[in-house]
Amino acid sequence: MSPAHHQLPRLCFPPQPGQLTPEPQTVSTRERSSLGRSPLSGPEAGTLAMGRPEEAALLQLEEVFSATLARIDSLVLQPLLMLEPTDPQSRECLQLLQQLRKSSQQLWKVTEESLHSLRERLRHPDAIGLESLLLLDGADRVLQVYMEYIESYTSCVVTQAFQKAVKKRSDYWRSRQKALQQQLWGMTSEGSMDTKLAQVLCQPLTRHVQEYVSLLRSLRDTAGEHRPACELVAHATTLFENLQSFMRQALDQAVATQGLWRTLSSRLRDALYTPARRLLQDSQDMPLTVTPLRAERVLLFDDILVLLQGHNVHTFDLKLVWVDSEQNGCVFHLLTPEEEFFFGSKYRQDQVVWQWKITQAVCQALRGKKDFPLLGAGLESSKPPICRSMAYTFLAEGRLCQATYEGEWYQGRPHGKGTLKWPNGRNHVGTFCQGLEHGFGICLVPQASEDKFDCYKCHWREGSMCGYGICEYGIDEVYKGYFQEGLRHGFGVLESAQQAPQHCKYTGHWERGQRDGYGIQEDSDRGELYIGLWQADQRHGPGVVVTQAGVCYQGTFQEDKMVGPGILLSEDDSLFEGTFTRDLTLVGKGKVTFPNGFTLEGSFGSGAGRGLHAQGVLDTDALPPDPSSTCYRQLGLGIFPVESRWQGVYGPFRDFVHTGCPGDLQEALLGFHVQSSRELRKSQEYLCCESTQLDDSAGRMEDILEELLQHRDPEALQKCLRKALSNSLHPLGKLLQTLMLTFQATYAGIGANKHLQGLAQEEVKQHAQELWAAYRGLLQVALQRKGQALEEEEDTEARDRRVHGLVLPLMLPSFYSELFTLYLLLHEREDSHYSQGITNLSLFPDTNLLEFLDVQKHLWPLKDLTLTTNQRHSLVKDKCFLSAIECLQKVITTMDPREKLEVLERTYREIEATVSRVLGQEHKLPMDDLLPLLIYVVSRAQIQHLGAEIHLIRDMMDPIHTGGLFDFLLTALESCYEHIQKKDMHRSPR
């Protein structure tokens, strides 16, 4: 025997019942003296004997165990690693043995650290407290090292690594058997060599933990109430007691798993075997029936549940197994992502054991570690969470076949945020409910063409698109609007890319995926805009066509074709009546009315390169037509009732209000804000974009309703409505934004035609009424949530007063640009005459102009006057009524009709104030004096497009002003406008 071997004590544990006692001569004199000697001597030993015998025993126990580990390493583990792998099984065996030695070395290292802490404590008992011991202060770390060794050891047992290693070098181990028996106490001469090695590698640890528990219990009893030492001792005692249970169960499971692998067929073993897998329960030991699968055998492992049915093997990841807590007799329910089973047993106790073991196995699989007792409650909850986050690939036939879901689960179904990916490149990221897409989600669907995708950013309900969505198609089309059951339904806009060969845009109503109802389609290729009704994706019913050349047609369509008589207005205001072709050419019998009143009635036709030709009667005796019957002709007023045009926009908001404004439908109604760059489709980041979270005071429905309750008096309400209408995340703001979209689609671009001014004016007023009704509906919901009731319904007069006085001024700026353009076009001829008159009148000096306008001379301001306290002095001696002129010019700085009327009133006050200063007394101007003075101020103000301004004010004016001062002043301004257009105003000064 080499000298080195005599430096380490042998395994020296008390013999267990039924085991051989070591021969006396196997222990040398030096070793006996070492084991029997106290670790301390002198005064310290006496103190130790009186107060710390448990600590001394722990020290001796650690010394012996450390030496034992070193001896096991040199005599057993190192030789085992001399295995030369020649096949996959040998390589696996070697890897497991290497891991075992690594775990053993970690165990030896922590034992040495424990030894050091014990020695320091015993050398300096007064300076170092009991809580400094590694076994107490670092009990969790020590425990983890022990558990890692046990895991490594049991993996070797399961794979029969000892047997394979001995078999590879049987001659070596036979030659070393006697030496091993001499050096490793407790190694019997019976049994195979691999069994002996397994015993040597396990029994010392088992007995050592047993001694730990015994000494820690004694230490706990003597520690008293000294905290934190007593708490640490109690904690360590509990941990090592649990470790004992863990070791017993781990060894039992390893033996059972090893036996299972030997009994299974090679096919089943190849399908199920892994070194780390452990068998927890076998239905052959505790019978169990499974329905509806009718499995012949059930195997519960620590990571999977296996159902064997003939040659079929059904495996289920325990992380995705849910055990229904409700029991029905001897049956319990299991849920998996694709299947569900009922497990039953003849005996109630067997069913309880199976259910308990599966539940605990699921808990440990989710935690990714084994607690102790292995199948006990441990320190954490013994009930697995219902909500989990996992990845799973669906295998069953159906829409999810081969799709991989990664995200949140609930009771076996995708539930919460997650991502679905199909092998063909299709992806869906968003929220799920009970296995179906539900809530906001983004779906990419690859097209046959390379790098082409259809992208659906939408609100989903029960697996189908439902609510607002933005869909970008691989064919360079984009749809923004509402869906129902996966089809376009309700209001929506479909637009092709600007660079598309045939750019087209449809804005309107959809029904079950087809254009249906009122809608606007712009065909840039033909230069046409269609306004009218649709059915089954075709123009059907009354409609208006406006061309880029300014031509307007109104008639009836059937299955996308013009049928019956119609009227056509040319840009020069000629009126054509009859039947037209798709190219808007009059054919057959018809009539043409020219702007000068001449008419041509007869038969019309067209030929290649010949234009329109006719055969009929030309009537030149007719009187010139009234302007209102020519350039003022308005289309669509009688055939499209204003209240029914945009029901696809109003409807969802009404439904939302009627259902009580539920928060889960808010996004489906209002839409969302996400990045919309087509280039991001190639990047995985595109699938990570989320809808805007409505978590601020401007977005949460509860805060919106509360704000309406807090701002009900007129002044506060106006501020509240202004804020709401400017916020696209507010229901009122979203409604206004959508109405702006329809207005621009109808009346901008090709739709900017004077014959549509009446149609546009009606819509603006109707939109104001709908916005007020939407506000009232939201207020009613807010009051109902507080248990209050809305006051009685408003009468028509009260409603109109609020609409014109409150809502219309706030929303009119959103439509003003397109609306005012229509007024400009409609009154272009009058404004042209007015501009010419203004130009001629500007040539007159002020005094000459006052004389020309028959202003009484005693009203002329001939001196350099301070006209008002807030206006500057006149810069020119005969510059008259400067303050009134500057005041009137402000009429074009506002879009609010009431503010425009107030500007007009202030202008009138400025004229009266100037006259009063001239006369030296307060003076009220009669109409005969006011009109020429007002003409003078208007001519000097030189407001462009005054006719358009006047008519817009008249049309949008609050009805309560009818017959009042504002009406009187507006009438006076209209008279001035008409006077300036007259021919006698167009002469130059002498």
Coordinates of C-alpha atoms in Angstrom, one line a residue, residues 16-295:
Q16 CA -26.1 -1.0 9.7
P17 CA -28.2 -4.0 10.6
G18 CA -27.5 -6.9 8.3
Q19 CA -24.1 -5.6 7.2
L20 CA -20.7 -7.0 7.8
T21 CA -18.5 -5.5 10.5
P22 CA -15.1 -4.6 9.3
E23 CA -12.2 -6.8 10.4
P24 CA -10.2 -5.1 13.2
Q25 CA -6.9 -5.5 11.4
T26 CA -8.1 -3.4 8.4
V27 CA -7.8 -0.2 10.5
S28 CA -4.2 0.9 11.2
T29 CA -3.0 2.3 14.6
R30 CA -2.5 5.7 13.1
E31 CA -6.1 5.8 11.7
R32 CA -7.6 4.6 15.0
S33 CA -5.8 7.3 16.9
S34 CA -6.9 9.9 14.3
L35 CA -10.5 8.9 14.5
G36 CA -10.6 8.7 18.2
R37 CA -8.8 12.0 18.8
S38 CA -10.7 15.2 19.6
P39 CA -10.1 18.0 17.0
L40 CA -9.0 20.3 19.8
S41 CA -6.9 19.8 22.9
G42 CA -6.0 21.7 26.0
P43 CA -8.5 24.3 27.5
E44 CA -10.5 24.5 24.3
A45 CA -11.2 20.8 24.5
G46 CA -12.6 21.2 28.0
T47 CA -14.8 24.1 27.0
L48 CA -16.0 22.1 24.0
A49 CA -16.9 19.2 26.1
M50 CA -19.0 21.3 28.4
G51 CA -20.8 23.5 25.9
R52 CA -20.4 22.4 22.2
P53 CA -20.3 18.7 21.8
E54 CA -22.6 18.8 18.8
E55 CA -20.2 21.2 17.0
A56 CA -17.3 19.0 17.8
A57 CA -19.2 16.0 16.5
L58 CA -20.0 17.9 13.3
L59 CA -16.3 18.7 12.9
Q60 CA -15.3 15.1 13.2
L61 CA -18.1 14.0 10.9
E62 CA -16.9 16.5 8.2
E63 CA -13.3 15.4 8.5
V64 CA -14.2 11.8 8.0
F65 CA -16.5 12.5 5.1
S66 CA -13.9 14.8 3.4
A67 CA -11.3 12.1 3.6
T68 CA -13.8 9.5 2.3
L69 CA -14.6 11.6 -0.7
A70 CA -11.0 12.0 -1.5
R71 CA -10.4 8.2 -1.3
I72 CA -13.5 7.5 -3.4
D73 CA -12.2 9.8 -6.0
S74 CA -8.8 8.2 -6.3
L75 CA -9.9 4.6 -6.0
V76 CA -13.3 4.6 -7.9
L77 CA -14.1 7.7 -9.9
Q78 CA -10.7 8.3 -11.6
P79 CA -10.5 4.6 -12.8
L80 CA -14.1 4.8 -14.0
L81 CA -13.1 7.7 -16.3
M82 CA -10.4 5.6 -18.0
L83 CA -13.2 4.2 -20.2
E84 CA -12.4 4.5 -23.9
P85 CA -15.7 5.2 -25.8
T86 CA -16.2 3.3 -29.0
D87 CA -19.9 3.8 -29.6
P88 CA -22.7 6.3 -28.7
Q89 CA -23.6 4.4 -25.6
S90 CA -20.0 4.4 -24.3
R91 CA -19.7 8.1 -25.0
E92 CA -22.9 8.8 -23.1
C93 CA -21.7 6.6 -20.2
L94 CA -18.4 8.5 -20.1
Q95 CA -20.2 11.9 -20.0
L96 CA -22.4 10.8 -17.1
L97 CA -19.4 9.5 -15.1
Q98 CA -17.5 12.8 -15.8
Q99 CA -20.5 14.7 -14.5
L100 CA -20.6 12.4 -11.4
R101 CA -16.9 13.1 -10.6
K102 CA -17.5 16.9 -11.1
S103 CA -20.4 16.7 -8.6
S104 CA -18.3 14.7 -6.2
Q105 CA -15.5 17.3 -6.4
Q106 CA -18.1 20.1 -5.7
L107 CA -19.3 18.0 -2.7
W108 CA -15.7 17.7 -1.4
K109 CA -15.2 21.4 -1.9
V110 CA -18.2 22.4 0.1
T111 CA -17.3 19.9 2.8
E112 CA -13.9 21.5 3.1
E113 CA -15.5 24.9 3.4
S114 CA -17.8 23.6 6.1
L115 CA -14.7 22.2 7.9
H116 CA -13.0 25.5 7.8
S117 CA -16.0 27.3 9.3
L118 CA -16.3 24.8 12.1
R119 CA -12.7 25.0 13.0
E120 CA -12.8 28.8 13.1
R121 CA -15.9 28.7 15.3
L122 CA -14.3 26.3 17.8
R123 CA -11.0 28.2 17.9
H124 CA -12.8 31.5 18.6
P125 CA -16.1 30.6 20.3
D126 CA -16.5 34.1 21.8
A127 CA -15.8 36.1 18.6
I128 CA -17.5 33.9 16.0
G129 CA -21.2 33.1 16.5
L130 CA -23.0 29.8 15.7
E131 CA -24.6 31.4 12.7
S132 CA -21.3 31.6 10.9
L133 CA -21.2 27.9 10.2
L134 CA -21.6 27.1 6.6
L135 CA -24.1 24.3 7.3
L136 CA -26.4 27.0 8.9
D137 CA -25.6 30.2 7.0
G138 CA -25.2 28.5 3.6
A139 CA -27.6 25.6 4.1
D140 CA -29.4 26.2 0.8
R141 CA -26.1 26.2 -1.1
V142 CA -24.9 23.0 0.6
L143 CA -28.2 21.4 -0.1
Q144 CA -28.0 22.2 -3.8
V145 CA -24.6 20.6 -4.1
Y146 CA -25.9 17.4 -2.5
M147 CA -28.9 17.3 -4.8
E148 CA -26.6 17.8 -7.9
Y149 CA -24.5 14.8 -6.8
I150 CA -27.7 12.7 -6.3
E151 CA -28.9 13.7 -9.7
S152 CA -25.6 12.7 -11.3
Y153 CA -25.5 9.4 -9.4
T154 CA -29.1 8.4 -10.2
S155 CA -28.4 9.2 -13.9
C156 CA -25.6 6.7 -13.9
V157 CA -27.8 4.1 -12.2
V158 CA -30.6 4.7 -14.8
T159 CA -28.2 4.3 -17.7
Q160 CA -26.3 1.4 -16.1
A161 CA -23.1 3.4 -16.4
F162 CA -21.3 1.4 -13.7
Q163 CA -22.1 -1.9 -15.3
K164 CA -21.0 -0.7 -18.7
A165 CA -17.8 0.8 -17.3
V166 CA -16.9 -2.4 -15.4
K167 CA -17.7 -4.5 -18.4
K168 CA -15.3 -2.5 -20.6
R169 CA -12.4 -3.0 -18.0
S170 CA -13.5 -6.2 -16.2
D171 CA -9.9 -7.4 -15.7
Y172 CA -8.8 -4.2 -14.1
W173 CA -11.6 -4.2 -11.6
R174 CA -11.2 -7.8 -10.7
S175 CA -7.6 -7.1 -9.9
R176 CA -8.5 -4.2 -7.8
Q177 CA -11.3 -5.8 -5.9
K178 CA -9.3 -6.9 -2.9
A179 CA -7.6 -3.5 -2.6
L180 CA -10.9 -1.7 -2.7
Q181 CA -12.3 -4.0 0.0
Q182 CA -9.3 -3.2 2.2
Q183 CA -9.4 0.6 1.7
L184 CA -13.2 1.2 1.5
W185 CA -14.9 -0.1 4.6
G186 CA -18.4 -1.4 4.1
M187 CA -17.7 -2.9 0.7
T188 CA -18.9 -6.5 0.8
S189 CA -17.4 -9.4 -1.1
E190 CA -20.9 -10.4 -2.4
G191 CA -22.5 -9.2 -5.6
S192 CA -21.2 -7.9 -8.9
M193 CA -18.5 -5.4 -9.1
D194 CA -20.8 -2.7 -10.6
T195 CA -23.2 -3.2 -7.7
K196 CA -20.3 -2.8 -5.2
L197 CA -19.2 0.4 -6.9
A198 CA -22.7 1.8 -6.9
Q199 CA -22.9 1.0 -3.2
V200 CA -19.6 2.7 -2.4
L201 CA -20.7 5.9 -4.3
C202 CA -24.1 6.1 -2.5
Q203 CA -23.9 4.7 1.0
P204 CA -21.4 7.2 2.5
L205 CA -23.6 10.1 1.4
T206 CA -26.7 8.5 2.7
R207 CA -25.2 7.8 6.1
H208 CA -23.6 11.3 6.2
V209 CA -26.9 13.0 5.7
Q210 CA -28.4 10.8 8.3
E211 CA -25.7 11.9 10.8
Y212 CA -26.3 15.5 9.7
V213 CA -30.0 15.3 10.6
S214 CA -29.2 13.7 14.0
L215 CA -26.6 16.3 15.0
L216 CA -28.6 19.2 13.7
R217 CA -31.6 18.1 15.8
S218 CA -29.4 17.9 18.9
L219 CA -28.0 21.3 18.0
R220 CA -31.5 22.7 17.6
D221 CA -32.5 21.5 21.0
T222 CA -29.5 23.1 22.7
A223 CA -29.5 26.3 20.7
G224 CA -32.1 27.9 22.9
E225 CA -33.9 31.0 21.9
H226 CA -30.8 32.9 20.6
R227 CA -31.8 34.4 17.3
P228 CA -30.8 34.3 14.5
A229 CA -28.8 31.2 15.3
C230 CA -31.9 29.2 16.4
E231 CA -33.8 30.1 13.2
L232 CA -30.8 29.0 11.1
V233 CA -30.5 25.7 12.9
A234 CA -34.2 25.0 12.5
H235 CA -34.0 25.9 8.8
A236 CA -31.0 23.7 8.2
T237 CA -32.6 20.8 10.1
T238 CA -35.7 21.0 7.9
L239 CA -33.7 21.1 4.7
F240 CA -31.6 18.1 5.5
E241 CA -34.7 16.1 6.7
N242 CA -36.3 16.9 3.4
L243 CA -33.0 15.9 1.7
Q244 CA -33.3 12.4 3.2
S245 CA -36.8 12.1 1.6
F246 CA -35.5 13.4 -1.6
M247 CA -32.6 10.8 -1.7
R248 CA -34.9 7.9 -1.0
Q249 CA -37.4 8.9 -3.7
A250 CA -34.7 9.7 -6.2
L251 CA -33.0 6.3 -5.7
D252 CA -36.4 4.5 -5.9
Q253 CA -37.3 6.3 -9.1
A254 CA -33.9 5.6 -10.6
V255 CA -34.2 1.9 -9.9
A256 CA -37.8 1.9 -11.3
T257 CA -36.7 3.8 -14.4
Q258 CA -33.8 1.4 -15.0
G259 CA -36.1 -1.5 -14.7
L260 CA -38.6 0.1 -17.1
W261 CA -36.0 0.7 -19.8
R262 CA -35.0 -3.0 -19.7
T263 CA -38.7 -4.1 -20.2
L264 CA -39.7 -1.8 -23.0
S265 CA -39.2 -2.7 -26.7
S266 CA -36.3 -1.1 -28.5
R267 CA -38.7 1.1 -30.5
L268 CA -40.4 2.4 -27.4
R269 CA -37.2 2.9 -25.6
D270 CA -35.7 4.9 -28.4
A271 CA -38.8 7.1 -28.4
L272 CA -38.9 7.8 -24.7
Y273 CA -35.4 7.3 -23.3
T274 CA -33.2 10.2 -21.9
P275 CA -30.7 9.9 -19.1
A276 CA -32.4 12.5 -17.0
R277 CA -35.9 11.2 -17.3
R278 CA -37.5 9.5 -14.3
L279 CA -40.5 7.2 -14.0
L280 CA -42.9 8.5 -11.3
Q281 CA -45.8 6.1 -11.8
D282 CA -46.8 3.1 -14.1
S283 CA -50.4 2.0 -14.6
Q284 CA -49.2 -1.6 -14.5
D285 CA -48.5 -1.0 -10.8
M286 CA -51.6 1.1 -10.2
P287 CA -54.3 0.4 -12.9
L288 CA -55.8 3.4 -14.7
T289 CA -58.3 3.8 -17.5
V290 CA -58.2 6.6 -20.1
T291 CA -61.1 7.8 -22.2
P292 CA -61.7 8.5 -25.0
L293 CA -58.3 7.3 -26.1
R294 CA -58.5 3.9 -24.3
A295 CA -54.8 3.7 -23.6

